[in-house]
Amino acid sequence: MRIGLIAGNGRFPFLVLDAARAQGHDVTIIAAKEETFPELADAAARHGSAIHWISLGQLGTCVSLLQQAKVTHAVMAGQVKHAKIFSGGIVPDMLFLRVLTQLASKNTDGLIGAVAHVLRERGIELMDSTALLGPLLARPGVLTGRAPTADEQRDFEFGYRMADAIAALDIGQTIAVKQQAVVAVEAMEGTDEVIARAGRLAGPGVAVVKVAKPKQDMRFDVPVIGVATVRAMQGAGASALSIDAGKTLVLDGDGVVAAADAAAIAIVGRSVA
């Protein structure tokens, strides 16, 4: 299979590339200049994969490059900060401008869902972004050496209802809770910034709840945590993290658990339908 890897920032694209090549797939990488780690070029060279660097908003160029490579399936991997749409960080080409003008709202589901539709119209199917990384999906239950305390579990249970609600509204996927009070809610800023803000507002002992959307489209915007998430929690004094089992990617799983154990942070995988 010829796979197109549409890459944003973080380690997610590196893992998809490694997994795709290990499974014998040809990979063509389309990397966002403004977001993707430059080291991805070295990884592409090691795997003998073509990499093309384009600017955010160049949807027409992205599609043309994938078609020229005879790509049939594409994977979106890595974050592109949604706020760039409003801060002047994206200069749309004609195709992307047409997509934007047809959107009823510019939330994540609307925007990336429209891009997925454009790709499908041109013979490129957007894949489940976890399809190549099944072993990295969080398992249910306690993932760390320490289980949540009774107080932390109460904060989790309190937080699930609000977190599920904001996720269903496509506002964000993370909230921070302390003593059954919501301290911080994610919008466009990202998980690490929410954690840092919660630490400033409420001090040590915050519990973090990160959820998938109730009808999560596994092709994009799948929840991801990594060692950086644990470092952000450690810096903020946050003590416990809940993620959704089977719907959250844990990048460098052993490293995440080791970092959490070293910081006495509890991580659990919530069982969800």
PDB file of C-alpha atoms in Angstrom:
ATOM      1  CA  MET A   1       0.000   0.000   0.000  1.00  0.00           C
ATOM      2  CA  ARG A   2       1.159   3.548  -0.722  1.00  0.00           C
ATOM      3  CA  ILE A   3       0.513   5.666   2.352  1.00  0.00           C
ATOM      4  CA  GLY A   4       0.650   9.421   2.623  1.00  0.00           C
ATOM      5  CA  LEU A   5       1.775  10.687   6.021  1.00  0.00           C
ATOM      6  CA  ILE A   6       0.441  14.199   6.672  1.00  0.00           C
ATOM      7  CA  ALA A   7       2.680  15.284   9.527  1.00  0.00           C
ATOM      8  CA  GLY A   8       2.309  17.894  12.254  1.00  0.00           C
ATOM      9  CA  ASN A   9       4.483  18.329  15.336  1.00  0.00           C
ATOM     10  CA  GLY A  10       5.524  15.884  18.027  1.00  0.00           C
ATOM     11  CA  ARG A  11       6.766  12.290  17.880  1.00  0.00           C
ATOM     12  CA  PHE A  12       3.530  10.851  16.484  1.00  0.00           C
ATOM     13  CA  PRO A  13       4.659  11.157  12.810  1.00  0.00           C
ATOM     14  CA  PHE A  14       7.962   9.388  13.556  1.00  0.00           C
ATOM     15  CA  LEU A  15       6.120   6.431  15.076  1.00  0.00           C
ATOM     16  CA  VAL A  16       3.689   6.183  12.157  1.00  0.00           C
ATOM     17  CA  LEU A  17       6.574   6.276   9.685  1.00  0.00           C
ATOM     18  CA  ASP A  18       8.466   3.549  11.554  1.00  0.00           C
ATOM     19  CA  ALA A  19       5.372   1.351  11.823  1.00  0.00           C
ATOM     20  CA  ALA A  20       4.319   1.815   8.187  1.00  0.00           C
ATOM     21  CA  ARG A  21       7.766   0.948   6.855  1.00  0.00           C
ATOM     22  CA  ALA A  22       8.051  -2.031   9.230  1.00  0.00           C
ATOM     23  CA  GLN A  23       4.792  -3.332   7.760  1.00  0.00           C
ATOM     24  CA  GLY A  24       6.125  -2.977   4.225  1.00  0.00           C
ATOM     25  CA  HIS A  25       4.211   0.117   3.132  1.00  0.00           C
ATOM     26  CA  ASP A  26       5.650   2.788   0.856  1.00  0.00           C
ATOM     27  CA  VAL A  27       5.361   6.187   2.547  1.00  0.00           C
ATOM     28  CA  THR A  28       5.293   9.697   1.121  1.00  0.00           C
ATOM     29  CA  ILE A  29       5.481  12.408   3.787  1.00  0.00           C
ATOM     30  CA  ILE A  30       3.838  15.807   3.570  1.00  0.00           C
ATOM     31  CA  ALA A  31       5.280  17.881   6.412  1.00  0.00           C
ATOM     32  CA  ALA A  32       4.029  21.251   7.656  1.00  0.00           C
ATOM     33  CA  LYS A  33       6.970  23.682   7.664  1.00  0.00           C
ATOM     34  CA  GLU A  34       5.574  25.593  10.615  1.00  0.00           C
ATOM     35  CA  GLU A  35       4.911  22.562  12.841  1.00  0.00           C
ATOM     36  CA  THR A  36       6.790  19.386  11.970  1.00  0.00           C
ATOM     37  CA  PHE A  37      10.043  18.599  13.750  1.00  0.00           C
ATOM     38  CA  PRO A  38      12.907  19.037  11.230  1.00  0.00           C
ATOM     39  CA  GLU A  39      14.392  15.721  12.375  1.00  0.00           C
ATOM     40  CA  LEU A  40      11.619  13.992  10.426  1.00  0.00           C
ATOM     41  CA  ALA A  41      13.732  14.593   7.305  1.00  0.00           C
ATOM     42  CA  ASP A  42      16.481  12.382   8.760  1.00  0.00           C
ATOM     43  CA  ALA A  43      13.966   9.673   9.611  1.00  0.00           C
ATOM     44  CA  ALA A  44      12.558   9.839   6.077  1.00  0.00           C
ATOM     45  CA  ALA A  45      16.048   9.450   4.622  1.00  0.00           C
ATOM     46  CA  ARG A  46      16.717   6.383   6.793  1.00  0.00           C
ATOM     47  CA  HIS A  47      13.542   4.768   5.529  1.00  0.00           C
ATOM     48  CA  GLY A  48      14.003   5.844   1.910  1.00  0.00           C
ATOM     49  CA  SER A  49      10.739   7.786   2.020  1.00  0.00           C
ATOM     50  CA  ALA A  50      10.105  10.976   0.077  1.00  0.00           C
ATOM     51  CA  ILE A  51       9.364  14.048   2.188  1.00  0.00           C
ATOM     52  CA  HIS A  52       7.855  17.304   0.973  1.00  0.00           C
ATOM     53  CA  TRP A  53       7.743  20.444   3.106  1.00  0.00           C
ATOM     54  CA  ILE A  54       4.758  22.706   2.552  1.00  0.00           C
ATOM     55  CA  SER A  55       3.222  25.604   4.443  1.00  0.00           C
ATOM     56  CA  LEU A  56       0.014  25.344   6.415  1.00  0.00           C
ATOM     57  CA  GLY A  57      -2.915  26.127   4.175  1.00  0.00           C
ATOM     58  CA  GLN A  58      -1.408  24.640   1.017  1.00  0.00           C
ATOM     59  CA  LEU A  59      -4.089  21.987   0.710  1.00  0.00           C
ATOM     60  CA  GLY A  60      -3.970  21.981  -3.087  1.00  0.00           C
ATOM     61  CA  THR A  61      -0.218  21.310  -3.029  1.00  0.00           C
ATOM     62  CA  CYS A  62      -0.705  18.554  -0.456  1.00  0.00           C
ATOM     63  CA  VAL A  63      -3.307  16.806  -2.604  1.00  0.00           C
ATOM     64  CA  SER A  64      -1.213  17.170  -5.786  1.00  0.00           C
ATOM     65  CA  LEU A  65       1.882  15.682  -4.126  1.00  0.00           C
ATOM     66  CA  LEU A  66      -0.092  12.730  -2.788  1.00  0.00           C
ATOM     67  CA  GLN A  67      -1.667  12.112  -6.182  1.00  0.00           C
ATOM     68  CA  GLN A  68       1.707  12.316  -7.933  1.00  0.00           C
ATOM     69  CA  ALA A  69       3.019   9.668  -5.523  1.00  0.00           C
ATOM     70  CA  LYS A  70      -0.023   7.501  -6.360  1.00  0.00           C
ATOM     71  CA  VAL A  71      -1.025   7.451  -2.708  1.00  0.00           C
ATOM     72  CA  THR A  72      -4.289   5.634  -1.986  1.00  0.00           C
ATOM     73  CA  HIS A  73      -4.477   6.059   1.797  1.00  0.00           C
ATOM     74  CA  ALA A  74      -3.327   8.855   4.091  1.00  0.00           C
ATOM     75  CA  VAL A  75      -2.722   9.191   7.823  1.00  0.00           C
ATOM     76  CA  MET A  76      -2.814  12.446   9.779  1.00  0.00           C
ATOM     77  CA  ALA A  77      -0.258  12.323  12.590  1.00  0.00           C
ATOM     78  CA  GLY A  78       0.880  15.114  14.881  1.00  0.00           C
ATOM     79  CA  GLN A  79      -0.641  18.332  16.068  1.00  0.00           C
ATOM     80  CA  VAL A  80      -1.273  21.494  14.104  1.00  0.00           C
ATOM     81  CA  LYS A  81      -2.334  24.258  16.466  1.00  0.00           C
ATOM     82  CA  HIS A  82      -5.933  25.157  15.661  1.00  0.00           C
ATOM     83  CA  ALA A  83      -5.387  28.705  16.924  1.00  0.00           C
ATOM     84  CA  LYS A  84      -3.192  29.416  13.896  1.00  0.00           C
ATOM     85  CA  ILE A  85      -6.358  29.777  11.821  1.00  0.00           C
ATOM     86  CA  PHE A  86      -7.208  32.892  13.808  1.00  0.00           C
ATOM     87  CA  SER A  87      -3.725  34.278  14.443  1.00  0.00           C
ATOM     88  CA  GLY A  88      -2.676  34.651  10.823  1.00  0.00           C
ATOM     89  CA  GLY A  89      -0.542  31.520  10.933  1.00  0.00           C
ATOM     90  CA  ILE A  90      -2.271  29.982   7.916  1.00  0.00           C
ATOM     91  CA  VAL A  91      -2.353  31.518   4.443  1.00  0.00           C
ATOM     92  CA  PRO A  92      -4.893  29.378   2.571  1.00  0.00           C
ATOM     93  CA  ASP A  93      -4.499  28.468  -1.088  1.00  0.00           C
ATOM     94  CA  MET A  94      -7.546  28.389  -3.338  1.00  0.00           C
ATOM     95  CA  LEU A  95      -8.575  24.841  -2.415  1.00  0.00           C
ATOM     96  CA  PHE A  96      -8.247  25.402   1.329  1.00  0.00           C
ATOM     97  CA  LEU A  97      -9.987  28.773   1.032  1.00  0.00           C
ATOM     98  CA  ARG A  98     -12.910  27.044  -0.670  1.00  0.00           C
ATOM     99  CA  VAL A  99     -13.045  24.532   2.186  1.00  0.00           C
ATOM    100  CA  LEU A 100     -12.995  27.303   4.794  1.00  0.00           C
ATOM    101  CA  THR A 101     -15.741  29.329   3.135  1.00  0.00           C
ATOM    102  CA  GLN A 102     -18.049  26.300   3.028  1.00  0.00           C
ATOM    103  CA  LEU A 103     -17.700  25.473   6.726  1.00  0.00           C
ATOM    104  CA  ALA A 104     -20.542  26.223   9.095  1.00  0.00           C
ATOM    105  CA  SER A 105     -18.006  26.304  11.942  1.00  0.00           C
ATOM    106  CA  LYS A 106     -14.233  26.096  12.125  1.00  0.00           C
ATOM    107  CA  ASN A 107     -14.000  23.601  14.954  1.00  0.00           C
ATOM    108  CA  THR A 108     -11.716  20.592  14.632  1.00  0.00           C
ATOM    109  CA  ASP A 109     -14.314  18.100  13.455  1.00  0.00           C
ATOM    110  CA  GLY A 110     -15.686  20.495  10.870  1.00  0.00           C
ATOM    111  CA  LEU A 111     -12.321  21.593   9.508  1.00  0.00           C
ATOM    112  CA  ILE A 112     -10.498  18.270   9.331  1.00  0.00           C
ATOM    113  CA  GLY A 113     -13.648  16.426   8.325  1.00  0.00           C
ATOM    114  CA  ALA A 114     -13.907  18.756   5.322  1.00  0.00           C
ATOM    115  CA  VAL A 115     -10.258  18.094   4.431  1.00  0.00           C
ATOM    116  CA  ALA A 116     -10.949  14.346   4.658  1.00  0.00           C
ATOM    117  CA  HIS A 117     -13.855  14.832   2.243  1.00  0.00           C
ATOM    118  CA  VAL A 118     -11.600  16.674  -0.216  1.00  0.00           C
ATOM    119  CA  LEU A 119      -9.059  13.842  -0.074  1.00  0.00           C
ATOM    120  CA  ARG A 120     -11.730  11.201  -0.635  1.00  0.00           C
ATOM    121  CA  GLU A 121     -13.078  13.068  -3.655  1.00  0.00           C
ATOM    122  CA  ARG A 122      -9.587  12.814  -5.150  1.00  0.00           C
ATOM    123  CA  GLY A 123      -9.177   9.104  -4.505  1.00  0.00           C
ATOM    124  CA  ILE A 124      -7.293   9.274  -1.196  1.00  0.00           C
ATOM    125  CA  GLU A 125      -8.883   7.651   1.840  1.00  0.00           C
ATOM    126  CA  LEU A 126      -7.983   9.071   5.245  1.00  0.00           C
ATOM    127  CA  MET A 127      -7.174   6.153   7.570  1.00  0.00           C
ATOM    128  CA  ASP A 128      -7.710   5.604  11.261  1.00  0.00           C
ATOM    129  CA  SER A 129      -4.651   7.402  12.624  1.00  0.00           C
ATOM    130  CA  THR A 130      -4.074   4.600  15.154  1.00  0.00           C
ATOM    131  CA  ALA A 131      -4.365   1.761  12.616  1.00  0.00           C
ATOM    132  CA  LEU A 132      -0.601   1.252  12.464  1.00  0.00           C
ATOM    133  CA  LEU A 133      -0.050   1.852  16.183  1.00  0.00           C
ATOM    134  CA  GLY A 134      -2.462  -0.485  17.936  1.00  0.00           C
ATOM    135  CA  PRO A 135       0.010  -1.503  20.682  1.00  0.00           C
ATOM    136  CA  LEU A 136       0.316   2.146  21.757  1.00  0.00           C
ATOM    137  CA  LEU A 137      -3.380   2.536  22.612  1.00  0.00           C
ATOM    138  CA  ALA A 138      -3.941   2.857  26.350  1.00  0.00           C
ATOM    139  CA  ARG A 139      -5.212  -0.256  28.089  1.00  0.00           C
ATOM    140  CA  PRO A 140      -7.901  -0.076  30.784  1.00  0.00           C
ATOM    141  CA  GLY A 141      -7.032   0.078  34.453  1.00  0.00           C
ATOM    142  CA  VAL A 142      -4.127   1.470  36.441  1.00  0.00           C
ATOM    143  CA  LEU A 143      -1.123   2.006  34.156  1.00  0.00           C
ATOM    144  CA  THR A 144       1.403   3.146  36.754  1.00  0.00           C
ATOM    145  CA  GLY A 145       2.882   1.743  39.936  1.00  0.00           C
ATOM    146  CA  ARG A 146       0.630   3.977  42.034  1.00  0.00           C
ATOM    147  CA  ALA A 147      -3.145   3.815  41.811  1.00  0.00           C
ATOM    148  CA  PRO A 148      -5.202   6.980  42.325  1.00  0.00           C
ATOM    149  CA  THR A 149      -6.090   7.842  45.904  1.00  0.00           C
ATOM    150  CA  ALA A 150      -9.719   7.960  46.958  1.00  0.00           C
ATOM    151  CA  ASP A 151      -9.678  11.773  46.609  1.00  0.00           C
ATOM    152  CA  GLU A 152      -8.141  11.609  43.134  1.00  0.00           C
ATOM    153  CA  GLN A 153     -10.680   9.000  42.048  1.00  0.00           C
ATOM    154  CA  ARG A 154     -13.494  11.239  43.280  1.00  0.00           C
ATOM    155  CA  ASP A 155     -12.029  14.090  41.227  1.00  0.00           C
ATOM    156  CA  PHE A 156     -11.916  11.803  38.177  1.00  0.00           C
ATOM    157  CA  GLU A 157     -15.527  10.740  38.616  1.00  0.00           C
ATOM    158  CA  PHE A 158     -16.566  14.367  39.103  1.00  0.00           C
ATOM    159  CA  GLY A 159     -14.603  15.454  36.040  1.00  0.00           C
ATOM    160  CA  TYR A 160     -15.781  12.848  33.552  1.00  0.00           C
ATOM    161  CA  ARG A 161     -19.187  14.440  33.047  1.00  0.00           C
ATOM    162  CA  MET A 162     -17.724  17.869  32.247  1.00  0.00           C
ATOM    163  CA  ALA A 163     -14.873  16.498  30.152  1.00  0.00           C
ATOM    164  CA  ASP A 164     -17.240  14.357  28.099  1.00  0.00           C
ATOM    165  CA  ALA A 165     -19.497  17.375  27.611  1.00  0.00           C
ATOM    166  CA  ILE A 166     -16.782  19.706  26.295  1.00  0.00           C
ATOM    167  CA  ALA A 167     -15.438  16.932  24.084  1.00  0.00           C
ATOM    168  CA  ALA A 168     -18.897  16.318  22.630  1.00  0.00           C
ATOM    169  CA  LEU A 169     -19.138  20.035  21.841  1.00  0.00           C
ATOM    170  CA  ASP A 170     -15.656  19.896  20.195  1.00  0.00           C
ATOM    171  CA  ILE A 171     -14.351  22.541  22.601  1.00  0.00           C
ATOM    172  CA  GLY A 172     -11.470  20.526  24.009  1.00  0.00           C
ATOM    173  CA  GLN A 173     -10.623  17.150  25.500  1.00  0.00           C
ATOM    174  CA  THR A 174      -8.957  17.988  28.817  1.00  0.00           C
ATOM    175  CA  ILE A 175     -10.058  19.456  32.129  1.00  0.00           C
ATOM    176  CA  ALA A 176      -8.257  19.856  35.447  1.00  0.00           C
ATOM    177  CA  VAL A 177     -10.092  19.208  38.716  1.00  0.00           C
ATOM    178  CA  LYS A 178      -9.271  19.704  42.378  1.00  0.00           C
ATOM    179  CA  GLN A 179     -11.545  18.843  45.293  1.00  0.00           C
ATOM    180  CA  GLN A 180     -14.473  18.318  42.914  1.00  0.00           C
ATOM    181  CA  ALA A 181     -14.130  21.750  41.358  1.00  0.00           C
ATOM    182  CA  VAL A 182     -13.160  22.408  37.740  1.00  0.00           C
ATOM    183  CA  VAL A 183      -9.948  24.419  37.728  1.00  0.00           C
ATOM    184  CA  ALA A 184      -9.153  24.693  34.010  1.00  0.00           C
ATOM    185  CA  VAL A 185     -10.796  23.729  30.724  1.00  0.00           C
ATOM    186  CA  GLU A 186      -9.019  23.139  27.417  1.00  0.00           C
ATOM    187  CA  ALA A 187      -9.971  25.028  24.273  1.00  0.00           C
ATOM    188  CA  MET A 188      -7.364  25.677  21.553  1.00  0.00           C
ATOM    189  CA  GLU A 189      -4.275  26.012  23.725  1.00  0.00           C
ATOM    190  CA  GLY A 190      -3.495  22.317  24.174  1.00  0.00           C
ATOM    191  CA  THR A 191      -3.161  19.924  27.099  1.00  0.00           C
ATOM    192  CA  ASP A 192       0.204  21.055  28.450  1.00  0.00           C
ATOM    193  CA  GLU A 193      -0.912  24.678  28.742  1.00  0.00           C
ATOM    194  CA  VAL A 194      -4.132  23.649  30.515  1.00  0.00           C
ATOM    195  CA  ILE A 195      -2.076  21.660  33.024  1.00  0.00           C
ATOM    196  CA  ALA A 196       0.305  24.571  33.600  1.00  0.00           C
ATOM    197  CA  ARG A 197      -2.609  26.987  34.098  1.00  0.00           C
ATOM    198  CA  ALA A 198      -4.253  24.621  36.559  1.00  0.00           C
ATOM    199  CA  GLY A 199      -1.058  24.462  38.575  1.00  0.00           C
ATOM    200  CA  ARG A 200      -0.872  28.257  38.741  1.00  0.00           C
ATOM    201  CA  LEU A 201      -4.519  28.556  39.752  1.00  0.00           C
ATOM    202  CA  ALA A 202      -4.907  25.736  42.249  1.00  0.00           C
ATOM    203  CA  GLY A 203      -1.431  24.606  43.239  1.00  0.00           C
ATOM    204  CA  PRO A 204      -0.380  20.989  43.817  1.00  0.00           C
ATOM    205  CA  GLY A 205      -2.832  18.104  43.832  1.00  0.00           C
ATOM    206  CA  VAL A 206      -4.745  18.742  40.603  1.00  0.00           C
ATOM    207  CA  ALA A 207      -6.217  15.731  38.798  1.00  0.00           C
ATOM    208  CA  VAL A 208      -6.251  15.842  34.996  1.00  0.00           C
ATOM    209  CA  VAL A 209      -8.958  14.187  32.894  1.00  0.00           C
ATOM    210  CA  LYS A 210      -8.285  13.755  29.166  1.00  0.00           C
ATOM    211  CA  VAL A 211     -11.038  12.097  27.135  1.00  0.00           C
ATOM    212  CA  ALA A 212     -11.900  11.108  23.607  1.00  0.00           C
ATOM    213  CA  LYS A 213     -15.007  12.549  22.022  1.00  0.00           C
ATOM    214  CA  PRO A 214     -18.158  10.466  22.578  1.00  0.00           C
ATOM    215  CA  LYS A 215     -18.220   9.754  18.840  1.00  0.00           C
ATOM    216  CA  GLN A 216     -14.462  10.011  18.314  1.00  0.00           C
ATOM    217  CA  ASP A 217     -13.432   9.935  14.664  1.00  0.00           C
ATOM    218  CA  MET A 218     -10.265   7.882  14.906  1.00  0.00           C
ATOM    219  CA  ARG A 219      -8.947   9.409  11.691  1.00  0.00           C
ATOM    220  CA  PHE A 220      -7.993  12.643  13.403  1.00  0.00           C
ATOM    221  CA  ASP A 221      -7.723  14.534  16.690  1.00  0.00           C
ATOM    222  CA  VAL A 222      -7.198  11.312  18.644  1.00  0.00           C
ATOM    223  CA  PRO A 223      -6.054  12.033  22.224  1.00  0.00           C
ATOM    224  CA  VAL A 224      -2.308  11.605  22.673  1.00  0.00           C
ATOM    225  CA  ILE A 225      -0.084  11.714  25.750  1.00  0.00           C
ATOM    226  CA  GLY A 226       3.654  11.317  26.092  1.00  0.00           C
ATOM    227  CA  VAL A 227       6.542  11.979  28.410  1.00  0.00           C
ATOM    228  CA  ALA A 228       6.025  15.725  27.824  1.00  0.00           C
ATOM    229  CA  THR A 229       2.538  15.383  29.346  1.00  0.00           C
ATOM    230  CA  VAL A 230       4.016  13.853  32.486  1.00  0.00           C
ATOM    231  CA  ARG A 231       6.677  16.571  32.640  1.00  0.00           C
ATOM    232  CA  ALA A 232       3.969  19.236  32.381  1.00  0.00           C
ATOM    233  CA  MET A 233       2.058  17.595  35.232  1.00  0.00           C
ATOM    234  CA  GLN A 234       5.191  17.352  37.352  1.00  0.00           C
ATOM    235  CA  GLY A 235       5.932  21.035  36.772  1.00  0.00           C
ATOM    236  CA  ALA A 236       2.398  22.005  37.760  1.00  0.00           C
ATOM    237  CA  GLY A 237       2.221  19.706  40.789  1.00  0.00           C
ATOM    238  CA  ALA A 238      -0.610  17.678  39.206  1.00  0.00           C
ATOM    239  CA  SER A 239      -0.867  14.267  40.814  1.00  0.00           C
ATOM    240  CA  ALA A 240      -3.117  12.055  38.691  1.00  0.00           C
ATOM    241  CA  LEU A 241      -4.183  11.588  35.073  1.00  0.00           C
ATOM    242  CA  SER A 242      -7.108   9.721  33.544  1.00  0.00           C
ATOM    243  CA  ILE A 243      -7.144   8.854  29.839  1.00  0.00           C
ATOM    244  CA  ASP A 244      -9.614   6.847  27.774  1.00  0.00           C
ATOM    245  CA  ALA A 245      -8.537   3.253  27.158  1.00  0.00           C
ATOM    246  CA  GLY A 246      -8.536   2.117  23.534  1.00  0.00           C
ATOM    247  CA  LYS A 247      -8.907   5.682  22.267  1.00  0.00           C
ATOM    248  CA  THR A 248      -5.763   7.410  23.571  1.00  0.00           C
ATOM    249  CA  LEU A 249      -2.275   6.923  22.155  1.00  0.00           C
ATOM    250  CA  VAL A 250       0.481   6.662  24.750  1.00  0.00           C
ATOM    251  CA  LEU A 251       3.651   7.587  22.894  1.00  0.00           C
ATOM    252  CA  ASP A 252       6.740   5.867  24.317  1.00  0.00           C
ATOM    253  CA  GLY A 253       4.567   3.949  26.767  1.00  0.00           C
ATOM    254  CA  ASP A 254       7.394   2.596  28.903  1.00  0.00           C
ATOM    255  CA  GLY A 255       8.929   6.060  29.125  1.00  0.00           C
ATOM    256  CA  VAL A 256       5.605   7.586  30.158  1.00  0.00           C
ATOM    257  CA  VAL A 257       5.117   5.034  32.938  1.00  0.00           C
ATOM    258  CA  ALA A 258       8.708   5.405  34.148  1.00  0.00           C
ATOM    259  CA  ALA A 259       8.444   9.204  34.226  1.00  0.00           C
ATOM    260  CA  ALA A 260       5.090   9.057  36.017  1.00  0.00           C
ATOM    261  CA  ASP A 261       6.356   6.563  38.582  1.00  0.00           C
ATOM    262  CA  ALA A 262       9.418   8.700  39.246  1.00  0.00           C
ATOM    263  CA  ALA A 263       7.144  11.693  39.864  1.00  0.00           C
ATOM    264  CA  ALA A 264       4.593   9.686  41.918  1.00  0.00           C
ATOM    265  CA  ILE A 265       1.891  10.481  39.343  1.00  0.00           C
ATOM    266  CA  ALA A 266      -0.954   7.997  38.945  1.00  0.00           C
ATOM    267  CA  ILE A 267      -2.256   7.270  35.430  1.00  0.00           C
ATOM    268  CA  VAL A 268      -5.375   5.235  34.709  1.00  0.00           C
ATOM    269  CA  GLY A 269      -7.135   4.125  31.556  1.00  0.00           C
ATOM    270  CA  ARG A 270     -10.899   4.668  31.779  1.00  0.00           C
ATOM    271  CA  SER A 271     -12.973   1.948  30.140  1.00  0.00           C
ATOM    272  CA  VAL A 272     -15.267   3.517  27.549  1.00  0.00           C
ATOM    273  CA  ALA A 273     -17.711   2.049  25.051  1.00  0.00           C
TER     274      ALA A 273
END
